[in-house]
Amino acid sequence: MGVFDIIGPVMVGPSSSHTAGAARLGKMARVILGESPTEATITLYGSFARTYLGHGTDRALVGGLLGFAPDDLRIKDSLKIATEEGLTFSFVISEQAADHPNTAEFSLQGASGNRIGVTGRSIGGGQIVITKIDSFKVEITGDYNALITIHEDKPGIIAEVSRVLSQENINIAQMKVARQFRGAEAMMVLETDHSISKQTLDTVKNIYGIRSAIVILPL
Amino acid sequence: MLEIKYIADLVIAADNAGKKISEIVWQWECEQSGVLAESIWEKMQARLETIKISAYTGKQQQGKTFNGLVGGDAYRMAQTDQLLGGTVTRAVTYALSVSEVNADMGKIVACPTAGSCGIVPGALLATAELLKSDNDVIIKGLFTAAGIGTVIAKNASVAGAIGGCQAECGSAAAMAAGAVVEMMGGTPRQVSQAVALTLKNLLGLVCDPVAGLVEVPCVKRNGFAAAHALVGAQMALAEIESVIPADEVIEAMNQIGLALPSSLKETSEAGLAKTSTALSITARILK
Ligand code: SF4
């Protein structure tokens, strides 16, 4: 924690958890989709579900999906801007209890037809955690550079990815692997201290057994 | 490397180096972030610009915020200083303005939180006007405030959901009071006294926002707390001392926060949020 966590963040009001955090969740979902979304269904849980209108949580989530940062004044008008930019969205208000009071679940379709499900929570002070991508449990904060891979669940692949990173002098801060069941597809999330170049990403993509890989910049 | 865990650490480090607390905090940020001193200064300067815009808009803007609960009070406050005098009136006006901007989805600097974002700006900008001082003095004040806030966050909390409103508006007022003392030429010890006096008097403040929104009582409370901070600062400058030292007051706040029921910590399950007026507002706004 530093002085700019106390005198900051710079944000569009009214709430760091329900507005700034919501914008970051939307932005992160967009980055994970890897392109501009054209269709979004957003399910809200807990306190998000109860107070989203009054906090502008809906506008912040959609603003994030449009790529707006938490301090972007366009957030206030994001619902209108979304329609102009060809993003159709709908909100589902869930009565179900969530693991965390401020949870949002995105079901997204992108311009080139990509589909993805992203779930995340706003944990206070504008901080977020992405907890699920499709059916994979993950933990991504957006504070670090991250590499996400989907690969075959077999020996050697994880070692190969970390070898590529260490060759490039990229230090791994955190790593988490999740799989649906043994031998199926697995997802790995690596948070790193250094940024990952396009070239390194391509090398990772070419590793035998890697189905796809994306890089996420810190929010 | 500098260790800052307690308010006493700030005072000792400043006294030993013959510096101000703001300089110690600035240096500490350099050390722990590894970022150049000038870049840190510039970043704080940019935050001050955002703070100023949010503090000055409310004076002209008279409309209601989009939920219709608050708005126009900074404007009303600016129309009169018949009782409190210029500096306090301005502090309250700016604090209301920043909070109104926040409630209306405008751009603010959380300070330490969005709910309490008007208090430090209100007190510091009004003091700067009194002193006719330039931006550098206010930026230093922001570093002092940040140092105090960091200590509170480390040893207690600055989140209403964890500590109640004492943790948000109480902390912000303590940060503001300490910063104002330094801006006025007070000693590091007086800064710590201002923190102790100001925070002590907001202990126990609960968080019970109407309809769960950062509007009622938050916006007007920011105005009150800015004035409160100035009282604490003037007491400290007058050499009035708190019987309980700042770090013990912060620990007391932590204990009170733990003891508060969760119904009074941002869940809107008790207090003002459960009054009959609040319940009808809640029904109207949340469908
Ligand atoms: S009452 Fe609660 S929401 Fe309002 S400023 Fe205080 S802590 Fe924040």
Short mmCIF file of C-alpha atoms and ligand atoms in Angstrom, two decimals:
data_model
loop_
_atom_site.label_atom_id
_atom_site.label_comp_id
_atom_site.label_asym_id
_atom_site.label_seq_id
_atom_site.Cartn_x
_atom_site.Cartn_y
_atom_site.Cartn_z
CA MET A 1 0.00 0.00 0.00
CA GLY A 2 1.29 3.42 -0.93
CA VAL A 3 0.24 7.07 -0.76
CA PHE A 4 -1.78 6.79 -3.98
CA ASP A 5 -3.97 4.07 -2.49
CA ILE A 6 -4.93 6.58 0.21
CA ILE A 7 -5.10 9.71 -1.97
CA GLY A 8 -6.72 7.71 -4.76
CA PRO A 9 -7.86 6.01 -6.88
CA VAL A 10 -9.02 8.70 -9.28
CA MET A 11 -12.46 7.52 -10.24
CA VAL A 12 -15.94 8.32 -11.35
CA GLY A 13 -18.26 8.15 -8.31
CA PRO A 14 -20.15 7.25 -6.30
CA SER A 15 -18.66 4.05 -4.91
CA SER A 16 -15.23 2.49 -5.17
CA SER A 17 -16.64 -1.03 -4.88
CA HIS A 18 -19.90 -0.59 -6.82
CA THR A 19 -18.68 1.83 -9.50
CA ALA A 20 -14.88 1.87 -9.88
CA GLY A 21 -14.57 -1.87 -9.19
CA ALA A 22 -17.47 -2.60 -11.54
CA ALA A 23 -15.79 -0.65 -14.35
CA ARG A 24 -12.61 -2.65 -13.82
CA LEU A 25 -14.56 -5.91 -13.90
CA GLY A 26 -16.12 -4.96 -17.24
CA LYS A 27 -12.78 -3.89 -18.64
CA MET A 28 -11.15 -7.11 -17.55
CA ALA A 29 -13.95 -9.18 -19.12
CA ARG A 30 -13.40 -7.32 -22.38
CA VAL A 31 -9.65 -7.99 -22.26
CA ILE A 32 -10.24 -11.69 -21.60
CA LEU A 33 -12.67 -11.85 -24.52
CA GLY A 34 -9.85 -10.36 -26.58
CA GLU A 35 -12.00 -8.07 -28.74
CA SER A 36 -14.92 -5.65 -28.60
CA PRO A 37 -18.01 -7.38 -27.30
CA THR A 38 -21.18 -7.14 -29.39
CA GLU A 39 -23.47 -9.01 -27.02
CA ALA A 40 -23.37 -9.15 -23.25
CA THR A 41 -25.59 -10.68 -20.63
CA ILE A 42 -24.56 -9.62 -17.14
CA THR A 43 -25.91 -11.40 -14.08
CA LEU A 44 -25.66 -9.52 -10.79
CA TYR A 45 -25.53 -11.08 -7.35
CA GLY A 46 -25.77 -9.89 -3.76
CA SER A 47 -25.31 -6.20 -3.09
CA PHE A 48 -24.67 -5.60 -6.80
CA ALA A 49 -28.12 -7.05 -7.50
CA ARG A 50 -29.81 -4.93 -4.83
CA THR A 51 -28.17 -1.53 -5.31
CA TYR A 52 -26.83 -1.50 -8.87
CA LEU A 53 -29.16 1.21 -10.15
CA GLY A 54 -28.39 3.72 -7.42
CA HIS A 55 -24.63 3.22 -7.70
CA GLY A 56 -24.55 3.28 -11.47
CA THR A 57 -23.07 -0.23 -11.33
CA ASP A 58 -24.83 -1.08 -14.60
CA ARG A 59 -23.27 1.94 -16.33
CA ALA A 60 -19.84 1.12 -14.90
CA LEU A 61 -19.97 -2.55 -15.97
CA VAL A 62 -21.05 -1.62 -19.49
CA GLY A 63 -18.52 1.25 -19.58
CA GLY A 64 -15.82 -1.26 -18.69
CA LEU A 65 -16.98 -3.55 -21.49
CA LEU A 66 -16.55 -0.57 -23.84
CA GLY A 67 -12.97 -0.25 -22.59
CA PHE A 68 -13.51 2.76 -20.31
CA ALA A 69 -11.19 3.14 -17.31
CA PRO A 70 -12.74 3.78 -13.86
CA ASP A 71 -12.02 7.52 -14.17
CA ASP A 72 -13.59 7.91 -17.61
CA LEU A 73 -16.44 10.43 -17.47
CA ARG A 74 -18.19 8.62 -20.33
CA ILE A 75 -19.20 5.93 -17.80
CA LYS A 76 -22.22 8.02 -16.86
CA ASP A 77 -23.56 7.75 -20.43
CA SER A 78 -22.21 4.32 -21.22
CA LEU A 79 -25.58 2.65 -21.75
CA LYS A 80 -26.34 5.06 -24.58
CA ILE A 81 -22.81 4.84 -25.99
CA ALA A 82 -23.02 1.03 -25.98
CA THR A 83 -26.09 1.12 -28.21
CA GLU A 84 -24.32 3.54 -30.56
CA GLU A 85 -21.27 1.30 -30.73
CA GLY A 86 -23.24 -1.86 -31.46
CA LEU A 87 -23.07 -3.54 -28.07
CA THR A 88 -26.38 -5.08 -27.01
CA PHE A 89 -26.56 -5.85 -23.34
CA SER A 90 -29.01 -7.12 -20.78
CA PHE A 91 -28.95 -7.49 -17.02
CA VAL A 92 -30.17 -10.45 -15.02
CA ILE A 93 -30.82 -9.83 -11.34
CA SER A 94 -30.15 -12.99 -9.40
CA GLU A 95 -31.83 -13.77 -6.11
CA GLN A 96 -29.30 -16.49 -5.50
CA ALA A 97 -26.70 -16.03 -2.80
CA ALA A 98 -23.18 -15.58 -4.15
CA ASP A 99 -19.85 -16.41 -2.51
CA HIS A 100 -19.19 -12.70 -2.39
CA PRO A 101 -21.72 -9.83 -2.14
CA ASN A 102 -20.39 -7.89 -5.12
CA THR A 103 -20.33 -10.48 -7.87
CA ALA A 104 -21.00 -10.08 -11.60
CA GLU A 105 -21.12 -12.79 -14.22
CA PHE A 106 -20.58 -11.86 -17.87
CA SER A 107 -21.63 -13.92 -20.83
CA LEU A 108 -20.02 -12.26 -23.84
CA GLN A 109 -19.91 -12.58 -27.57
CA GLY A 110 -17.29 -10.70 -29.57
CA ALA A 111 -17.24 -9.09 -33.01
CA SER A 112 -15.58 -12.13 -34.58
CA GLY A 113 -17.89 -14.58 -32.85
CA ASN A 114 -15.76 -15.46 -29.81
CA ARG A 115 -17.88 -16.48 -26.83
CA ILE A 116 -16.74 -16.49 -23.23
CA GLY A 117 -18.07 -16.50 -19.69
CA VAL A 118 -16.26 -14.39 -17.08
CA THR A 119 -17.15 -14.09 -13.40
CA GLY A 120 -15.58 -11.65 -11.00
CA ARG A 121 -16.05 -9.82 -7.74
CA SER A 122 -15.38 -6.31 -6.56
CA ILE A 123 -13.58 -6.63 -3.25
CA GLY A 124 -13.41 -3.01 -2.10
CA GLY A 125 -11.41 0.14 -2.80
CA GLY A 126 -11.80 -0.48 -6.53
CA GLN A 127 -9.89 -3.76 -6.32
CA ILE A 128 -11.26 -6.79 -8.18
CA VAL A 129 -10.69 -10.50 -8.64
CA ILE A 130 -11.74 -12.51 -11.68
CA THR A 131 -12.75 -15.87 -10.25
CA LYS A 132 -13.95 -17.84 -13.23
CA ILE A 133 -13.36 -17.98 -16.98
CA ASP A 134 -15.81 -20.34 -18.69
CA SER A 135 -15.83 -23.32 -16.35
CA PHE A 136 -12.28 -22.77 -15.06
CA LYS A 137 -11.71 -21.40 -11.57
CA VAL A 138 -9.05 -18.69 -11.68
CA GLU A 139 -7.75 -15.77 -9.64
CA ILE A 140 -6.79 -12.68 -11.61
CA THR A 141 -6.51 -9.27 -9.95
CA GLY A 142 -5.55 -7.07 -12.87
CA ASP A 143 -2.71 -5.65 -10.78
CA TYR A 144 -0.11 -7.68 -12.68
CA ASN A 145 0.72 -8.68 -16.20
CA ALA A 146 -0.81 -12.08 -16.78
CA LEU A 147 -0.61 -14.91 -19.24
CA ILE A 148 -3.58 -17.22 -19.61
CA THR A 149 -3.26 -20.48 -21.49
CA ILE A 150 -5.67 -23.25 -22.35
CA HIS A 151 -3.79 -26.47 -22.88
CA GLU A 152 -4.03 -30.24 -22.85
CA ASP A 153 -3.80 -31.62 -19.35
CA LYS A 154 -0.62 -33.64 -19.70
CA PRO A 155 2.89 -33.53 -18.25
CA GLY A 156 5.56 -31.13 -19.43
CA ILE A 157 3.49 -28.26 -20.74
CA ILE A 158 3.56 -26.13 -17.63
CA ALA A 159 7.31 -26.65 -17.30
CA GLU A 160 7.77 -25.63 -20.93
CA VAL A 161 5.77 -22.42 -20.48
CA SER A 162 7.75 -21.42 -17.41
CA ARG A 163 10.98 -22.24 -19.24
CA VAL A 164 10.03 -19.86 -22.06
CA LEU A 165 9.23 -17.13 -19.54
CA SER A 166 12.42 -17.58 -17.55
CA GLN A 167 14.43 -17.46 -20.77
CA GLU A 168 12.95 -14.01 -21.34
CA ASN A 169 13.76 -13.06 -17.75
CA ILE A 170 10.09 -12.77 -16.87
CA ASN A 171 9.52 -13.41 -13.20
CA ILE A 172 6.38 -15.31 -12.22
CA ALA A 173 4.60 -13.71 -9.25
CA GLN A 174 1.79 -16.23 -9.01
CA MET A 175 0.59 -19.26 -10.90
CA LYS A 176 -2.61 -21.23 -10.84
CA VAL A 177 -3.70 -24.23 -12.89
CA ALA A 178 -7.29 -25.41 -13.13
CA ARG A 179 -8.84 -28.25 -15.07
CA GLN A 180 -12.31 -29.59 -15.61
CA PHE A 181 -11.26 -33.16 -14.99
CA ARG A 182 -8.11 -35.21 -15.28
CA GLY A 183 -6.76 -35.47 -18.82
CA ALA A 184 -9.16 -32.83 -20.18
CA GLU A 185 -8.33 -29.24 -21.00
CA ALA A 186 -6.61 -27.18 -18.36
CA MET A 187 -6.30 -23.45 -17.86
CA MET A 188 -3.22 -21.82 -16.43
CA VAL A 189 -2.99 -18.26 -15.18
CA LEU A 190 0.46 -16.84 -14.63
CA GLU A 191 0.80 -13.39 -13.08
CA THR A 192 4.18 -11.88 -13.83
CA ASP A 193 6.25 -8.96 -12.61
CA HIS A 194 7.34 -8.04 -16.14
CA SER A 195 5.35 -7.48 -19.29
CA ILE A 196 5.11 -10.27 -21.84
CA SER A 197 5.98 -9.37 -25.42
CA LYS A 198 4.02 -10.42 -28.49
CA GLN A 199 7.02 -12.52 -29.47
CA THR A 200 7.06 -14.42 -26.18
CA LEU A 201 3.32 -14.97 -26.49
CA ASP A 202 3.81 -16.44 -29.96
CA THR A 203 6.50 -18.79 -28.63
CA VAL A 204 4.10 -19.93 -25.92
CA LYS A 205 1.32 -20.45 -28.45
CA ASN A 206 3.64 -22.72 -30.46
CA ILE A 207 4.36 -25.03 -27.53
CA TYR A 208 2.97 -28.44 -28.35
CA GLY A 209 -0.28 -28.98 -26.46
CA ILE A 210 -1.16 -25.30 -26.02
CA ARG A 211 -4.58 -24.62 -27.53
CA SER A 212 -4.69 -20.88 -26.95
CA ALA A 213 -2.93 -18.19 -24.99
CA ILE A 214 -3.62 -14.55 -24.21
CA VAL A 215 -1.75 -11.81 -22.44
CA ILE A 216 -3.42 -9.41 -20.03
CA LEU A 217 -1.91 -6.05 -19.20
CA PRO A 218 -2.37 -4.64 -15.71
CA LEU A 219 -5.55 -2.57 -15.53
CA MET B 1 14.75 1.99 4.75
CA LEU B 2 12.08 4.03 6.48
CA GLU B 3 9.46 2.07 8.44
CA ILE B 4 6.13 3.78 8.92
CA LYS B 5 3.70 1.82 10.99
CA TYR B 6 2.63 4.36 13.58
CA ILE B 7 1.96 8.10 13.79
CA ALA B 8 4.79 8.17 16.34
CA ASP B 9 7.16 6.85 13.62
CA LEU B 10 6.25 9.82 11.44
CA VAL B 11 6.84 12.30 14.24
CA ILE B 12 10.17 10.78 15.27
CA ALA B 13 11.43 10.50 11.70
CA ALA B 14 10.49 14.12 11.00
CA ASP B 15 12.03 15.44 14.23
CA ASN B 16 15.25 13.45 13.77
CA ALA B 17 15.70 14.68 10.22
CA GLY B 18 14.55 18.22 10.99
CA LYS B 19 11.95 17.81 8.25
CA LYS B 20 8.21 18.04 7.88
CA ILE B 21 6.03 14.94 7.98
CA SER B 22 5.08 15.54 4.34
CA GLU B 23 8.74 15.24 3.32
CA ILE B 24 9.10 12.00 5.29
CA VAL B 25 6.01 10.53 3.61
CA TRP B 26 7.21 11.60 0.16
CA GLN B 27 10.61 10.01 0.81
CA TRP B 28 8.93 6.86 2.13
CA GLU B 29 6.84 6.55 -1.02
CA CYS B 30 10.01 6.87 -3.14
CA GLU B 31 11.75 4.15 -1.17
CA GLN B 32 8.93 1.67 -1.17
CA SER B 33 7.76 2.18 -4.76
CA GLY B 34 11.15 2.63 -6.38
CA VAL B 35 9.70 5.51 -8.40
CA LEU B 36 11.56 8.80 -8.85
CA ALA B 37 10.75 11.55 -6.37
CA GLU B 38 9.79 14.02 -9.12
CA SER B 39 7.41 11.53 -10.74
CA ILE B 40 5.67 10.95 -7.43
CA TRP B 41 5.36 14.69 -6.93
CA GLU B 42 3.87 15.09 -10.42
CA LYS B 43 1.39 12.30 -9.82
CA MET B 44 0.21 14.00 -6.63
CA GLN B 45 0.01 17.29 -8.52
CA ALA B 46 -2.26 15.64 -11.10
CA ARG B 47 -4.48 14.37 -8.31
CA LEU B 48 -4.68 17.90 -6.91
CA GLU B 49 -5.92 19.14 -10.28
CA THR B 50 -8.77 16.59 -10.22
CA ILE B 51 -9.51 17.51 -6.60
CA LYS B 52 -9.75 21.21 -7.46
CA ILE B 53 -12.16 20.67 -10.34
CA SER B 54 -14.44 18.57 -8.13
CA ALA B 55 -14.25 21.14 -5.31
CA TYR B 56 -15.16 24.12 -7.47
CA THR B 57 -17.96 22.71 -9.66
CA GLY B 58 -20.53 22.36 -6.88
CA LYS B 59 -20.58 26.10 -6.24
CA GLN B 60 -22.21 26.69 -9.60
CA GLN B 61 -24.04 23.44 -10.01
CA GLN B 62 -27.43 23.56 -8.35
CA GLY B 63 -29.19 20.48 -9.70
CA LYS B 64 -29.98 17.22 -7.96
CA THR B 65 -27.77 14.19 -8.48
CA PHE B 66 -29.17 11.39 -10.61
CA ASN B 67 -30.83 9.55 -7.75
CA GLY B 68 -32.44 12.85 -6.72
CA LEU B 69 -31.47 12.56 -3.04
CA VAL B 70 -28.77 15.20 -2.79
CA GLY B 71 -27.36 18.10 -4.76
CA GLY B 72 -27.26 21.86 -4.69
CA ASP B 73 -26.03 22.10 -1.09
CA ALA B 74 -22.52 23.31 -1.94
CA TYR B 75 -24.19 26.11 -3.85
CA ARG B 76 -26.48 26.96 -0.91
CA MET B 77 -23.58 26.85 1.55
CA ALA B 78 -21.52 29.21 -0.59
CA GLN B 79 -24.26 31.85 -0.41
CA THR B 80 -23.64 32.63 3.24
CA ASP B 81 -20.82 32.97 5.71
CA GLN B 82 -22.75 34.98 8.28
CA LEU B 83 -22.01 32.61 11.14
CA LEU B 84 -18.92 30.51 10.60
CA GLY B 85 -16.55 32.87 8.84
CA GLY B 86 -14.87 32.48 5.49
CA THR B 87 -12.44 29.64 6.00
CA VAL B 88 -14.84 27.21 7.65
CA THR B 89 -17.61 28.11 5.22
CA ARG B 90 -15.32 27.46 2.28
CA ALA B 91 -14.11 24.17 3.73
CA VAL B 92 -17.69 22.97 4.12
CA THR B 93 -18.65 24.25 0.65
CA TYR B 94 -15.78 22.46 -1.09
CA ALA B 95 -16.36 19.27 0.86
CA LEU B 96 -20.05 19.29 -0.12
CA SER B 97 -19.11 20.01 -3.71
CA VAL B 98 -16.68 17.10 -4.03
CA SER B 99 -19.21 14.75 -2.44
CA GLU B 100 -21.99 15.96 -4.71
CA VAL B 101 -19.77 15.42 -7.74
CA ASN B 102 -19.10 11.91 -6.48
CA ALA B 103 -22.78 11.14 -5.94
CA ASP B 104 -23.51 12.34 -9.46
CA MET B 105 -20.95 10.03 -11.11
CA GLY B 106 -18.43 12.81 -11.65
CA LYS B 107 -14.67 12.38 -11.33
CA ILE B 108 -13.17 12.46 -7.84
CA VAL B 109 -10.08 11.33 -5.96
CA ALA B 110 -10.98 8.82 -3.24
CA CYS B 111 -9.53 10.32 -0.08
CA PRO B 112 -9.24 7.75 1.54
CA THR B 113 -12.56 6.49 0.10
CA ALA B 114 -15.16 7.74 -2.36
CA GLY B 115 -17.69 8.20 0.46
CA SER B 116 -15.33 10.47 2.37
CA CYS B 117 -13.74 12.15 -0.66
CA GLY B 118 -14.71 15.72 0.22
CA ILE B 119 -13.16 16.17 3.65
CA VAL B 120 -9.45 16.43 2.88
CA PRO B 121 -10.04 18.61 -0.21
CA GLY B 122 -12.41 20.91 1.71
CA ALA B 123 -10.10 21.52 4.65
CA LEU B 124 -6.89 21.80 2.61
CA LEU B 125 -8.20 24.07 -0.13
CA ALA B 126 -9.86 26.44 2.36
CA THR B 127 -6.64 26.61 4.38
CA ALA B 128 -4.60 27.29 1.25
CA GLU B 129 -6.92 30.17 0.38
CA LEU B 130 -6.55 31.61 3.86
CA LEU B 131 -2.76 31.40 3.57
CA LYS B 132 -2.78 32.54 -0.07
CA SER B 133 -0.41 29.64 -0.64
CA ASP B 134 0.46 27.98 -3.92
CA ASN B 135 -0.09 24.41 -5.11
CA ASP B 136 3.16 23.15 -3.58
CA VAL B 137 1.83 23.75 -0.08
CA ILE B 138 -1.37 21.83 -0.82
CA ILE B 139 0.56 18.96 -2.44
CA LYS B 140 2.69 18.69 0.70
CA GLY B 141 -0.51 18.66 2.71
CA LEU B 142 -1.75 15.76 0.62
CA PHE B 143 1.44 13.81 1.42
CA THR B 144 0.94 14.44 5.13
CA ALA B 145 -2.68 13.33 4.83
CA ALA B 146 -1.60 10.22 2.92
CA GLY B 147 0.93 9.31 5.62
CA ILE B 148 -1.71 9.57 8.33
CA GLY B 149 -4.17 7.56 6.24
CA THR B 150 -1.60 4.87 5.58
CA VAL B 151 -1.01 4.43 9.30
CA ILE B 152 -4.75 4.21 9.97
CA ALA B 153 -5.24 1.68 7.15
CA LYS B 154 -2.40 -0.44 8.55
CA ASN B 155 -3.58 -0.51 12.13
CA ALA B 156 -7.34 -0.20 11.74
CA SER B 157 -9.26 0.24 8.48
CA VAL B 158 -10.51 2.98 6.19
CA ALA B 159 -13.50 0.99 4.90
CA GLY B 160 -17.03 1.65 6.16
CA ALA B 161 -17.89 -2.01 5.63
CA ILE B 162 -15.19 -2.99 8.12
CA GLY B 163 -14.99 -0.15 10.63
CA GLY B 164 -18.15 1.92 10.17
CA CYS B 165 -18.10 5.57 9.13
CA GLN B 166 -15.53 6.47 11.79
CA ALA B 167 -13.12 4.57 9.52
CA GLU B 168 -14.07 6.63 6.46
CA CYS B 169 -15.10 10.11 7.55
CA GLY B 170 -13.26 9.86 10.88
CA SER B 171 -10.03 8.89 9.15
CA ALA B 172 -10.47 11.54 6.48
CA ALA B 173 -11.00 14.23 9.13
CA ALA B 174 -7.90 13.10 11.03
CA MET B 175 -5.88 13.14 7.81
CA ALA B 176 -7.17 16.62 6.99
CA ALA B 177 -6.54 17.99 10.49
CA GLY B 178 -2.93 16.78 10.52
CA ALA B 179 -2.29 18.17 7.06
CA VAL B 180 -3.79 21.56 7.94
CA VAL B 181 -1.59 21.83 11.05
CA GLU B 182 1.50 21.32 8.93
CA MET B 183 0.29 23.81 6.31
CA MET B 184 -0.21 26.34 9.12
CA GLY B 185 3.39 25.85 10.24
CA GLY B 186 2.70 23.51 13.16
CA THR B 187 5.22 20.99 14.44
CA PRO B 188 5.16 17.24 13.76
CA ARG B 189 4.00 16.74 17.33
CA GLN B 190 1.11 19.12 16.76
CA VAL B 191 0.22 17.17 13.64
CA SER B 192 -0.08 14.01 15.71
CA GLN B 193 -2.12 15.86 18.33
CA ALA B 194 -4.51 17.05 15.65
CA VAL B 195 -4.92 13.45 14.47
CA ALA B 196 -5.64 12.26 18.01
CA LEU B 197 -8.06 15.07 18.87
CA THR B 198 -9.97 14.91 15.61
CA LEU B 199 -10.30 11.15 15.33
CA LYS B 200 -11.20 10.77 18.99
CA ASN B 201 -14.22 12.94 18.53
CA LEU B 202 -15.59 10.88 15.62
CA LEU B 203 -15.13 7.48 17.25
CA GLY B 204 -18.19 5.29 17.07
CA LEU B 205 -19.65 6.91 13.98
CA VAL B 206 -21.71 4.26 12.22
CA CYS B 207 -22.25 3.62 8.51
CA ASP B 208 -25.98 3.44 7.78
CA PRO B 209 -26.49 4.91 4.31
CA VAL B 210 -30.05 5.28 3.01
CA ALA B 211 -30.81 2.73 0.28
CA GLY B 212 -27.18 1.63 0.43
CA LEU B 213 -26.17 4.69 -1.57
CA VAL B 214 -23.25 7.02 -0.91
CA GLU B 215 -25.55 10.02 -0.50
CA VAL B 216 -27.47 10.22 2.79
CA PRO B 217 -25.92 10.93 5.29
CA CYS B 218 -22.60 10.87 3.44
CA VAL B 219 -22.64 14.12 1.47
CA LYS B 220 -23.57 16.43 4.35
CA ARG B 221 -21.36 14.48 6.70
CA ASN B 222 -18.41 15.37 4.49
CA GLY B 223 -19.24 19.02 5.08
CA PHE B 224 -19.43 18.55 8.83
CA ALA B 225 -16.23 16.53 8.98
CA ALA B 226 -14.27 19.18 7.05
CA ALA B 227 -15.24 21.76 9.69
CA HIS B 228 -14.47 19.22 12.39
CA ALA B 229 -10.96 18.80 10.98
CA LEU B 230 -10.36 22.55 11.17
CA VAL B 231 -11.44 22.60 14.82
CA GLY B 232 -9.02 19.77 15.56
CA ALA B 233 -6.23 21.59 13.72
CA GLN B 234 -6.80 24.84 15.59
CA MET B 235 -6.88 23.04 18.94
CA ALA B 236 -3.55 21.40 18.14
CA LEU B 237 -2.04 24.69 16.98
CA ALA B 238 -3.20 26.22 20.26
CA GLU B 239 -1.08 23.56 22.02
CA ILE B 240 -4.12 21.70 23.29
CA GLU B 241 -3.03 18.10 23.75
CA SER B 242 -5.00 14.88 23.60
CA VAL B 243 -4.75 12.78 26.76
CA ILE B 244 -4.83 9.66 24.58
CA PRO B 245 -2.04 9.63 21.97
CA ALA B 246 -2.90 9.27 18.26
CA ASP B 247 -1.79 5.67 17.86
CA GLU B 248 -3.89 4.58 20.83
CA VAL B 249 -6.90 6.43 19.43
CA ILE B 250 -6.42 4.56 16.15
CA GLU B 251 -6.28 1.27 18.01
CA ALA B 252 -9.45 2.25 19.89
CA MET B 253 -11.14 2.93 16.56
CA ASN B 254 -10.08 -0.49 15.38
CA GLN B 255 -11.60 -2.13 18.46
CA ILE B 256 -14.81 -0.12 18.15
CA GLY B 257 -15.04 -1.12 14.49
CA LEU B 258 -14.78 -4.78 15.43
CA ALA B 259 -17.42 -4.38 18.14
CA LEU B 260 -19.93 -2.60 15.86
CA PRO B 261 -22.61 -4.95 14.57
CA SER B 262 -22.54 -5.56 10.84
CA SER B 263 -25.99 -3.94 10.58
CA LEU B 264 -24.19 -0.61 11.13
CA LYS B 265 -21.34 -1.26 8.73
CA GLU B 266 -22.57 -0.37 5.24
CA THR B 267 -25.27 -3.03 5.06
CA SER B 268 -28.10 -0.51 5.54
CA GLU B 269 -29.84 -2.89 7.93
CA ALA B 270 -30.14 -0.43 10.82
CA GLY B 271 -29.89 3.20 11.84
CA LEU B 272 -30.84 5.97 9.41
CA ALA B 273 -31.30 3.40 6.65
CA LYS B 274 -34.22 1.85 8.56
CA THR B 275 -36.12 5.05 9.30
CA SER B 276 -39.54 5.25 7.68
CA THR B 277 -38.44 8.02 5.31
CA ALA B 278 -35.41 5.97 4.30
CA LEU B 279 -37.53 2.92 3.68
CA SER B 280 -39.87 4.78 1.35
CA ILE B 281 -36.90 6.30 -0.50
CA THR B 282 -35.42 2.82 -0.80
CA ALA B 283 -38.65 1.46 -2.23
CA ARG B 284 -38.78 4.28 -4.78
CA ILE B 285 -35.18 4.10 -5.96
CA LEU B 286 -34.57 0.38 -5.94
CA LYS B 287 -37.73 -0.34 -7.94
S1 SF4 C 1 -22.05 6.59 6.00
FE1 SF4 C 1 -21.01 4.79 5.14
S2 SF4 C 1 -21.13 5.06 2.90
FE2 SF4 C 1 -21.54 7.07 3.86
S3 SF4 C 1 -19.53 8.08 3.96
FE3 SF4 C 1 -19.86 7.06 5.92
S4 SF4 C 1 -18.85 5.07 5.65
FE4 SF4 C 1 -19.13 5.90 3.58
#
